[in-house]
Amino acid sequence: MWRLSRSVTCLPHKNKLKVGTGGAAAGYHTENCFGYWRKPRAIDPVQKEWIESRSRQPNIWRLVTSYQNNGHKTARTDPLGINNKWSDPIELNPEVYGLDNNNYYYDTLGILHCFEGGEASLSDIINYLNKTYCGNTAIEVSHIMDPGEREWVLRSYETHVNSSLGLESHQRLGTGMIKSQVLDQFLAKKFPTVKRYGGEGAEAMIGFTDELFDRAADVGVSDVLVGMSHRGRLNLLIGLMEYPPVAVFNKIKGNSEFSDAMTYTGDVLSHLTSSVDISRGGRSLHVTMLPNPSHLEAVNPVLMGKTRGRMLSRLTGPYQNDNTSSDRSNVLSFLVHGDASFSAQGVVMECLSISEVPHYEVGGTIHLVVNNNLGFTTPHNYGRSSMYCSDIGKMNGVPIVHVNGSYPEDVLKVSRFAVDYWNQFNKDVIIVLNCYRRWGHNELDDPSITQPQMYRIINKLKTIPDTYWEENVESFGDVSSLTQSYYDELNNYFKEVDNFKSEESNFKCQWKDMVQPAASGISEWDTGLDIGLLKYIGERSVAVPKGMRVHDRLQSSHISERLSRLVNDKIDWSTAEALAIGSLLYQGVNVRVSGQDVGRGTFSHRHMMIIDQETNGAVIPLNSIREDQGHFIEVANSPLSEEAVLGYEYGYSIENPNHLVIWEAQYGDFFNGGQIMIDAFISSGEDKWLYQSGLVMCLPHGYDGAGPEHSSSRIERFLQMTNSSEEGGDSDSVNINVVHPTTPSQYYHVLRRQMVRNFRKPLIIQSPKTLLRLPSAVSSLNEMSPGTTFKPVIGDHTIKNKDSVERIVLCSGKHYYALDSYRKENNIENVPIIRIELLCPFPSGSLYDELYKYKQVKEFVWSQEEPANMGVWSFIEPRMRKQLGINLHRVSRVAYGPPATGITRIHQQEAKKILQETFS
Ligand SMILES: Cc1ncc(C[n+]2csc(CCOP(=O)(O)OP(=O)(O)O)c2C)c(N)n1
Ligand SMILES: [Mg+2]
């Protein structure tokens, strides 16, 4: 049972805490772990009478199911009429089922949902089936495994497709599409050279989204999070998300989307974002459109993570306080895709793969694929191997509906179906909006260069908004007054643009206590804590409920070992981590640790989640530190994905500054599967969109003979990606922090610092493998006590006569321990080894203080275990030279293609040579 505290305030950086009284036992099953979600799977049973009716009339039933499964093959869902694959599928021929009398009547009970109870002739039935399954909409259901769910889907689909919309819906739809068209025309006129990626040809997406917001509010959704790419984005932002047109014009004119006082890079027009409260049917709906980098589909996992983070902020879904987590959440994620990217970008599959996994599920995403059958100039048959752009969705057994975008009312009905399915099953659902692209990939491209036939058809088409309005002109009235008044409205905004001042700011709502860090200086934070409290947390971190059957080896090597370390004051890496995380939970921060096998830890060192050997149930002792605990850790053992999971955790981290999110790679080098997330979000999100993130990436790094792919976390790439200045002056305001801690206490401080500071920065930790168990890599609790802090540089306290020092060795990471033991073995007494623990921001001040204790130095050696073209060398060399006037002499492996050799003998020879050269 969890009782979460919603309102978490920022921690003062000096905390005096009282020790609580004991802890409540955690549950025995994974289901009881914090963040586990028992979602509703309320599926209508297939009624007995239906089954009886079907078995009485097997042939008509076979025809109906064949329509349900195959109708999509011949449906009229392509607005251009050029992409239908089958003209006359054999499966839909009634004669195949022995049905040839059109006037024969059948009982429709349990066979056709909209005829329920009545009788119908074969010809009526076929007409109904053609209209429902082969008309402007079509559905794919044969891949849905659960019969009850399939039944529900078909019934709901048939009901929606055959429903009629009220006049009010017609009017809103017509008005929304006309305004979208006017906006596109206005922009084309005023800014003829701008690539706006307008919604022309896909205006029905306005109707779809509008209806989605409406129905979502109706079923009690409080928040909709939207992720989408370029096509039609401005139309949705202005049309439905109250984005001020004047701000768009301001941006097009080359001005910043942020206030002038801010020094950020900003982003392009087609990536603008919005976060607003809109009102629907008397209810308030908070709608957030996430920024979207140009990397198509990359926003998907970020949106999912942000959605789950929002659930924690709202205490809904998996985080409901009363532990009635069988309810669905009030937060809905909505993704709009292009057809080419949805069917070819790998992250789409990764996201589908994690979408139903405990601790990653977000209660379903509604996907709208805007299918114009083109990706830039590539036609669909060169853009994928599958039949439909949506086929990847079949792997999750979710319904897929295809709809002809030239029939906007049908699009609306499908939108209702999507929300109803989401509301019922809390699973993904995919809607393919078949439309066309009025212009080229952008408005400046000429599409007839590559698609002449397609564009001959498109050029002859009357626009969808005009056609729809004309069809309804009797009830809608003359369109010209609407077009003129909206044009005038836009024009008035246009006239205001020169006086417009952007007021965007980053620190709103839950971020209000955060600040933009100062542009000078690297701050120090007191991250120490009372030793009594630390000991208490340490003990609780391995306390399991009475009667739990812990693995024998774990009892001795983990639980007893930790308890004796607390007594003997020899804190190792995993204990330090437990102390950092446990103390943050204690102080009011929620924590999430995610990655492959993180509960146990890749190197079997963490055991944050302990498994009962009889029941398989999991216990997370840190969630029972104290009886009145209000903040918890979610231990998320992830699927074998890096890109989606890393993007997900970034999304989670940008939701709330009081969620500490830690992602750990199995081995450091595997981060590169998530490189897009690092480039497009983690290292650049704050500069582009003002999004601070306190995401921690732990990347096991170190040369221990493990071969090319298990040795290096490519630290050089992170350093190259920082905006640290070679000339100096780094401050807290750098884009990312990169650290290479060598002691457990340093790890403890740097984790705590993430949450104690009043700003957030992504933190890249080169984390250890061999140090996890190295007897000398331990810390004392004193090093974590009040007044202690993360040290950017660790000096050498073993040197007795500083004036005798002529050579200083500088290094970073676990290499220190190899250097130190070599020095001891060879009785070298006057060569200090200085560890640089903080790499970015570059701590030139701390280094200066340390290095200039030695007055007679003639040589400065940089020693690293990585090859010459990797590691910290290319980062440190110019900084030492330019900022401290020191020319370093490098000792390293020779330059390599792969990060390391796979041949143990060579690895050992290289390691020995580096040590010898460093001291010779
Ligand atoms: C990962 C990635 N590769 C390539 C591009 C360049 N690009 C921008 S839009 C586009 C076509 C996208 O087609 P689709 O997803 O069908 O969307 P549409 O433009 O047709 O709406 C391409 C290839 C990109 N932005 N991202
Ligand atoms: Mg496309």
Coordinates of C-alpha atoms and ligand atoms in Angstrom, one line a residue, residues 231 338-341 370-376 437, ligand 2:
R231 CA 2.6 18.0 -41.1
G338 CA 3.5 10.2 -40.9
D339 CA 3.0 7.0 -42.9
A340 CA 6.6 6.7 -44.2
S341 CA 8.2 7.2 -40.7
V370 CA -1.5 10.7 -41.4
N371 CA -1.1 8.6 -44.5
N372 CA -0.5 10.6 -47.7
N373 CA 1.3 7.6 -49.3
L374 CA 4.5 9.6 -49.6
G375 CA 7.6 10.2 -47.6
F376 CA 9.3 13.2 -49.1
R437 CA -0.6 16.0 -49.7
Ligands
MG2 MG 3.7 10.6 -45.8

